[in-house]
PDB file of C-alpha atoms in Angstrom:
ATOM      1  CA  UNK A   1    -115.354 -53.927  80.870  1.00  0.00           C
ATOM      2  CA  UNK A   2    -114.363 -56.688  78.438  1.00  0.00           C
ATOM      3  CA  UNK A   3    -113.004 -54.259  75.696  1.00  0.00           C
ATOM      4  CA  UNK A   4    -110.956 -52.993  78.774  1.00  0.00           C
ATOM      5  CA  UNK A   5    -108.735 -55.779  79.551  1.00  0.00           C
ATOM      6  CA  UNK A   6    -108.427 -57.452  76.063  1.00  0.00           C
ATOM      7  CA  UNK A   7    -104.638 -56.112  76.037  1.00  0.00           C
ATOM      8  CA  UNK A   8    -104.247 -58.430  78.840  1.00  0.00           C
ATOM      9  CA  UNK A   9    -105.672 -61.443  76.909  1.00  0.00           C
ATOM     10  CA  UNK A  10    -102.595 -62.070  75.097  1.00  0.00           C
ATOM     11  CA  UNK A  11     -99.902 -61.742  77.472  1.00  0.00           C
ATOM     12  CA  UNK A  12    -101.567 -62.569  80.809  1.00  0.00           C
ATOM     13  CA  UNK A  13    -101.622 -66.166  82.123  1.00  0.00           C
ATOM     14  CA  UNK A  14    -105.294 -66.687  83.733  1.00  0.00           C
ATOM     15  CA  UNK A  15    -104.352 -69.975  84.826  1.00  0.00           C
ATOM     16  CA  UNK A  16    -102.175 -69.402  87.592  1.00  0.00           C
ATOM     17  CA  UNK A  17    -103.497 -71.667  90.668  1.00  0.00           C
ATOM     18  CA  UNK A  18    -101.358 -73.234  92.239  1.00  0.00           C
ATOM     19  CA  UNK A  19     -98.556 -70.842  94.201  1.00  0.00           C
ATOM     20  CA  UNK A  20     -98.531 -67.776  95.755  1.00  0.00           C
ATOM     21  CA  UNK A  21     -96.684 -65.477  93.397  1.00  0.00           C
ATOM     22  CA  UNK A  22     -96.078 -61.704  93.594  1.00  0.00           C
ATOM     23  CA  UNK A  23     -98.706 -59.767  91.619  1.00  0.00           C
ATOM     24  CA  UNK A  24     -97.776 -58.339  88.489  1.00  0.00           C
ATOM     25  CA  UNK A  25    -100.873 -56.236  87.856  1.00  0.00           C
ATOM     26  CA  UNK A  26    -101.283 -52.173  88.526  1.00  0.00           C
ATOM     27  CA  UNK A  27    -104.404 -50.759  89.427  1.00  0.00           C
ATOM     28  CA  UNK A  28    -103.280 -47.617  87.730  1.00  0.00           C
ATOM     29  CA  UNK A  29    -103.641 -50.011  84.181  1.00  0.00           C
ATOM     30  CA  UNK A  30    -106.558 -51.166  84.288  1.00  0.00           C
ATOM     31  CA  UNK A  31    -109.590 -49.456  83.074  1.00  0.00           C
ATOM     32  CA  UNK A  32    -112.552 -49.626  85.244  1.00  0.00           C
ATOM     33  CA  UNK A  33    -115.288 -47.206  85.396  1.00  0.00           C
ATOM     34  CA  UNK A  34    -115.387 -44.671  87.921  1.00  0.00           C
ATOM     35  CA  UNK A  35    -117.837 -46.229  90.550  1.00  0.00           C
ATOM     36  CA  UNK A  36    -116.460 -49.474  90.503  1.00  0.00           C
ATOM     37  CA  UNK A  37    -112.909 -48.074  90.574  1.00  0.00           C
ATOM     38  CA  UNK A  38    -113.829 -46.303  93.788  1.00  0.00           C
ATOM     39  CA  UNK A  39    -115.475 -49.128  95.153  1.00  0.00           C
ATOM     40  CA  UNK A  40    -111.989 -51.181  94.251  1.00  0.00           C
ATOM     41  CA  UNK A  41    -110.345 -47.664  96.296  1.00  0.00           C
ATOM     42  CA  UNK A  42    -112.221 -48.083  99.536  1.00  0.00           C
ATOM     43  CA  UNK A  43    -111.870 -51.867  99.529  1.00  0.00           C
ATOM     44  CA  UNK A  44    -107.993 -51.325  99.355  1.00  0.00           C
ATOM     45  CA  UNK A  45    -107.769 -48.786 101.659  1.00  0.00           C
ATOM     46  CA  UNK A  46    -110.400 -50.693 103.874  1.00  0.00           C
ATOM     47  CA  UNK A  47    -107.821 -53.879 103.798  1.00  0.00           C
ATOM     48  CA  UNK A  48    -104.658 -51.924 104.466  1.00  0.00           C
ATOM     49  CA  UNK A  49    -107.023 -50.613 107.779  1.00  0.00           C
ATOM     50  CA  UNK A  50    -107.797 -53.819 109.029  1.00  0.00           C
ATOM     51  CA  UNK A  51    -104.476 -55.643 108.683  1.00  0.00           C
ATOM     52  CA  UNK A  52    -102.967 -52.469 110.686  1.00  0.00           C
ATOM     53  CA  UNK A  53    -104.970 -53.134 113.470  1.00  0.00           C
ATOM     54  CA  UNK A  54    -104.363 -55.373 115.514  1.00  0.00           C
ATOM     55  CA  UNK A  55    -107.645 -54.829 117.806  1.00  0.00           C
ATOM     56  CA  UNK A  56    -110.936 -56.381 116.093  1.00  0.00           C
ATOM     57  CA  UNK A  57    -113.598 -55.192 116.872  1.00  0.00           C
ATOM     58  CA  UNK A  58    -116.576 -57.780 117.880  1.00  0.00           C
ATOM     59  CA  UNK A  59    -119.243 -56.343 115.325  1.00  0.00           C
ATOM     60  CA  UNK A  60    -116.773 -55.990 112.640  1.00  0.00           C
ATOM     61  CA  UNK A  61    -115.413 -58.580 110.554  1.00  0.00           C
ATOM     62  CA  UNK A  62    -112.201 -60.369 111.027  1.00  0.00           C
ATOM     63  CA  UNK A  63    -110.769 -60.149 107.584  1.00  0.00           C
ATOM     64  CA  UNK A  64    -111.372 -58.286 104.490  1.00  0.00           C
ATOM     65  CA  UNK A  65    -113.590 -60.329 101.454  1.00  0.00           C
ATOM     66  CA  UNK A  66    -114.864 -58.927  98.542  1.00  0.00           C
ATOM     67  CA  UNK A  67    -117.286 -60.841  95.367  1.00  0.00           C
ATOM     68  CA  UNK A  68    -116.493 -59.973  91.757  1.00  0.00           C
ATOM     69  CA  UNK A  69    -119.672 -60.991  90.044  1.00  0.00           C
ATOM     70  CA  UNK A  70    -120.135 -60.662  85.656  1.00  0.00           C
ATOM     71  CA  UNK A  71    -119.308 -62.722  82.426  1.00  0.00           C
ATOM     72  CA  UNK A  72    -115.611 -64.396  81.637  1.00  0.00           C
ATOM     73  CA  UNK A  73    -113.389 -61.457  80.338  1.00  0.00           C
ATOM     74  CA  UNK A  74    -114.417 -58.674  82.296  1.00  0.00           C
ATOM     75  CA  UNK A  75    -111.500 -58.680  84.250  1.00  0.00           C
ATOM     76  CA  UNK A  76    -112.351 -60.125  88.093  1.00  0.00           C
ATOM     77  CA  UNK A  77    -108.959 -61.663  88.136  1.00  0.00           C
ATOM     78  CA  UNK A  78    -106.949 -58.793  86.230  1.00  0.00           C
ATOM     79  CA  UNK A  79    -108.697 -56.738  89.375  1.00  0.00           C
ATOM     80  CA  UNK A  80    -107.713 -58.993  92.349  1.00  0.00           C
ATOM     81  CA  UNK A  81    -104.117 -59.915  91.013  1.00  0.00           C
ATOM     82  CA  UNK A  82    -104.024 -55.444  90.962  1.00  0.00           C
ATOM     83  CA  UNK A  83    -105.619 -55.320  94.729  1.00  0.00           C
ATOM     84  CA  UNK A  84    -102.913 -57.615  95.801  1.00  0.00           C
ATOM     85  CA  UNK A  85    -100.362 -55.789  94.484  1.00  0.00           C
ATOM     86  CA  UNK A  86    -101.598 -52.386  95.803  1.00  0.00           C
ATOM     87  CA  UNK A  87    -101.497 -53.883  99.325  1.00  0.00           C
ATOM     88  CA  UNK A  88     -98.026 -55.709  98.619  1.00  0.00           C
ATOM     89  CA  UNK A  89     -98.947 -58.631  98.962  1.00  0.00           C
ATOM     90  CA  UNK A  90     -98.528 -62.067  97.576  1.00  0.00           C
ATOM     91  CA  UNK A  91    -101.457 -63.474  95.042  1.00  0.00           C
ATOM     92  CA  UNK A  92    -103.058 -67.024  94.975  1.00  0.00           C
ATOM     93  CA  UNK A  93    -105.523 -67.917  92.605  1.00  0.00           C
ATOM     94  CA  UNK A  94    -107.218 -70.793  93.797  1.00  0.00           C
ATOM     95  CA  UNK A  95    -110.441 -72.954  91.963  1.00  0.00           C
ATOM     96  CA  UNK A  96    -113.233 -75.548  93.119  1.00  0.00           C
ATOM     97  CA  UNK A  97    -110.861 -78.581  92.082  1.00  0.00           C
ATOM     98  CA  UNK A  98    -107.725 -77.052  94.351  1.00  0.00           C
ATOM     99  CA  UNK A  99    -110.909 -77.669  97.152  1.00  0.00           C
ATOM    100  CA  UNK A 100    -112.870 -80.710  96.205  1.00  0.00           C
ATOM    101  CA  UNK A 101    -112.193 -84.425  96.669  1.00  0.00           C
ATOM    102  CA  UNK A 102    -114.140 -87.415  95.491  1.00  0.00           C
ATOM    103  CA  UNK A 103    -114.052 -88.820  99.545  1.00  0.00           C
ATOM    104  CA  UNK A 104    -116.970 -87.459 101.819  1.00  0.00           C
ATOM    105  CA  UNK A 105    -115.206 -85.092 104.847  1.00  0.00           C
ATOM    106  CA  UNK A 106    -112.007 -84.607 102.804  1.00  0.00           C
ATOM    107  CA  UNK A 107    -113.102 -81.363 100.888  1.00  0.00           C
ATOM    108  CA  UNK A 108    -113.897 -79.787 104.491  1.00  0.00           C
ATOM    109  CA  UNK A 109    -110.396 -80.492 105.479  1.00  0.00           C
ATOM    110  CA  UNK A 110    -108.833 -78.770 102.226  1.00  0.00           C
ATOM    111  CA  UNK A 111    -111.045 -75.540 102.895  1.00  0.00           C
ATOM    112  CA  UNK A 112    -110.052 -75.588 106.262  1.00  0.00           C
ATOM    113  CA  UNK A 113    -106.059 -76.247 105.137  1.00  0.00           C
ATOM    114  CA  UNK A 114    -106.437 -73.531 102.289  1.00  0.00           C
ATOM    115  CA  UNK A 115    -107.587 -70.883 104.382  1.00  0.00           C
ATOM    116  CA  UNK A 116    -105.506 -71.617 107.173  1.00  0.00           C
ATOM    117  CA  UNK A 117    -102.055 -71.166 104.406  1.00  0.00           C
ATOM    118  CA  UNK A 118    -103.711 -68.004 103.323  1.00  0.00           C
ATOM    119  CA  UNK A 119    -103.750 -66.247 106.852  1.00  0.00           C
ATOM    120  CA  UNK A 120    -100.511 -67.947 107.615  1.00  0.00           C
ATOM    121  CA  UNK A 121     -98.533 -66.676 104.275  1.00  0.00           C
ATOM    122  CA  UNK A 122    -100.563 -63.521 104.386  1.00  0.00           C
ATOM    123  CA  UNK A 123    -101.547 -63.356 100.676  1.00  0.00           C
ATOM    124  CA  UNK A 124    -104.599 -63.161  98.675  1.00  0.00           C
ATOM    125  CA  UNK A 125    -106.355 -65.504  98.292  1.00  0.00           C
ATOM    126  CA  UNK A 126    -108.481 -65.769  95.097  1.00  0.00           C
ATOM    127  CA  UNK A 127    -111.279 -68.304  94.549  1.00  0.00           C
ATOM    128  CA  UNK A 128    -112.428 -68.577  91.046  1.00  0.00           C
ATOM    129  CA  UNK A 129    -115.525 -70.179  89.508  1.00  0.00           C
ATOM    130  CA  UNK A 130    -117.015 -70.192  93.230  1.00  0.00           C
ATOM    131  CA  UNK A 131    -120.074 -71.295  92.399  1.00  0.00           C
ATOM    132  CA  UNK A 132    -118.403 -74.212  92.251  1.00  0.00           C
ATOM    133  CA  UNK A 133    -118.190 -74.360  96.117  1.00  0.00           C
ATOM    134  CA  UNK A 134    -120.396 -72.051  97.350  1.00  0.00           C
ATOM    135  CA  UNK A 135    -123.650 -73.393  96.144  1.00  0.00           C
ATOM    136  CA  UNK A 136    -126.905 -72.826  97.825  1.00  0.00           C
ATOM    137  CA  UNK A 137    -127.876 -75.479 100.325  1.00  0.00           C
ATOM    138  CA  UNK A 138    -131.193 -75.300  99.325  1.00  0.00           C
ATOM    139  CA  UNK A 139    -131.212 -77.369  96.826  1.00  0.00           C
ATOM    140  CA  UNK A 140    -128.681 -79.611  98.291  1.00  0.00           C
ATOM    141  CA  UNK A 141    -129.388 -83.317  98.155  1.00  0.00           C
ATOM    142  CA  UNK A 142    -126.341 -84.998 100.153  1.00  0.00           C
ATOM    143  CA  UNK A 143    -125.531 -83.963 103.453  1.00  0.00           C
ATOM    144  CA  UNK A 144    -121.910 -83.536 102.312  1.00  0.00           C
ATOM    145  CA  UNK A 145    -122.817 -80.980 100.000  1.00  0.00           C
ATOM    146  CA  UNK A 146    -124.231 -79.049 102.743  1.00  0.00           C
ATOM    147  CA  UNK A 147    -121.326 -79.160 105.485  1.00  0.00           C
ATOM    148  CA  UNK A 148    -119.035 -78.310 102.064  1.00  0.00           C
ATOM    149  CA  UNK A 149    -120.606 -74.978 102.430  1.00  0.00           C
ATOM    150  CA  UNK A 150    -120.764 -75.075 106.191  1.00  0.00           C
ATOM    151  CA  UNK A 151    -117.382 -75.078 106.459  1.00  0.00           C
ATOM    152  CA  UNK A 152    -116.642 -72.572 103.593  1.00  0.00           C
ATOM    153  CA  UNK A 153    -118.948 -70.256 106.055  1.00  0.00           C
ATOM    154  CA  UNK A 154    -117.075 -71.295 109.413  1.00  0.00           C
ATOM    155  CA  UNK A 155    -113.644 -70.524 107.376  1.00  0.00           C
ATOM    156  CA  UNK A 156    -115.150 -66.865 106.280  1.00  0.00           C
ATOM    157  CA  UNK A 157    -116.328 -65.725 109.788  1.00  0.00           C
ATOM    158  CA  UNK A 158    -112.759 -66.667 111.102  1.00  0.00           C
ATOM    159  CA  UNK A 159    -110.611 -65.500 108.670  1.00  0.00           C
ATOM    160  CA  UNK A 160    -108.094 -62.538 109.273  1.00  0.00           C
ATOM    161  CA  UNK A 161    -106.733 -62.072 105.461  1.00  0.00           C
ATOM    162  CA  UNK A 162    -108.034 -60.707 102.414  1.00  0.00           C
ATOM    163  CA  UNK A 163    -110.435 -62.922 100.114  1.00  0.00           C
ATOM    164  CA  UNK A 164    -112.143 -61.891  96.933  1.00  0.00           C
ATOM    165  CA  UNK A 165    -114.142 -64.692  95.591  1.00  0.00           C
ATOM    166  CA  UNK A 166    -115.388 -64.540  91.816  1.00  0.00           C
ATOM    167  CA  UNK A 167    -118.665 -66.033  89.991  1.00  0.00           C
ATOM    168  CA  UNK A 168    -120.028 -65.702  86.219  1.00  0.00           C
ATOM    169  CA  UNK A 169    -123.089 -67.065  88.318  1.00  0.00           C
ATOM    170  CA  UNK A 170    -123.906 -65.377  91.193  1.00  0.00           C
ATOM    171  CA  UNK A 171    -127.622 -66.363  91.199  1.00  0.00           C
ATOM    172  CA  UNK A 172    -126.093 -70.133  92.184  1.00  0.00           C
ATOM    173  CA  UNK A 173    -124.414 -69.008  95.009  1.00  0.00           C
ATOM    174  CA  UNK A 174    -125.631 -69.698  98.560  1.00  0.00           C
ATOM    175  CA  UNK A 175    -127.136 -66.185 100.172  1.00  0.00           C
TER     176      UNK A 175
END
């Protein structure tokens, strides 16, 4: 996948937290293999389902979230920015530090704020380098570092918009 979105290197800007922006990115530009391009297919059309109706169903889940897992370059952001766009919707790439604060109770309250904004503004919302929040609990040795990822759970189950979170380490994430 690398080779595949090294025409984007140059001209795209990866480092666009901060604001929700309107996507730029087609899905019909980027090269993905077959599978995983159908897989992208159903998730879109899966999205577009759920934010049509307007009756959840108990045993299904509220929103639509998706992890992009693999090495730097391979294109997890290229992909989400081109989701959002093929559902019309806004884009905002968001990272750990957007999330974390150096006082104990305060991250919790920025989860809980971002994800609140995100089903509010109805964009997508993009968390990169998740491993970053989403570590396992496991080997957790604060309590804080364990109602972190509490919360980041609470915030999933509730919420009604689209999230695709991306790792380069998925084996660090919590399971």
């Amino acid at each position: 996948l690398k080779e595949s979105f090294a025409h984007y290197n140059e001209s795209y800007n990866f480092e666009n937290s901060g604001e929700a922006r309107e996507p730029t990115i087609d899905m019909g530009k980027i090269e993905l293999d077959l599978d995983l391009r159908n897989v992208v297919i159903k998730f879109i059309e899966y999205s577009k389902k759920r934010n049509l109706n307007k009756e959840i169903d108990p045993l299904m889940p509220k929103g639509s979230t998706a992890l992009f897992s693999g090495p730097s370059g391979t294109g997890k952001t290229v992909t989400a920015e081109a989701i959002a766009n093929a559902l019309g919707m806004p884009f905002k790439k968001v990272t750990p530090s957007d999330f974390l604060s150096k006082y104990v109770g305060e991250t919790e309250g920025k989860i809980k704020e971002i994800f609140k904004e995100a089903q509010k503004e109805k964009y997508v919302l993009f968390i990169d380098e998740a491993e970053g929040l989403f570590s396992a609990r496991e080997g957790a040795k604060n309590s804080w570092e364990k109602t972190q990822v509490d919360e980041l759970l609470r915030q999933l189950e509730d919420f009604r918009g689209i999230l695709i979170v991306a790792t380069n380490h998925s084996v660090m994430i919590d399971s």
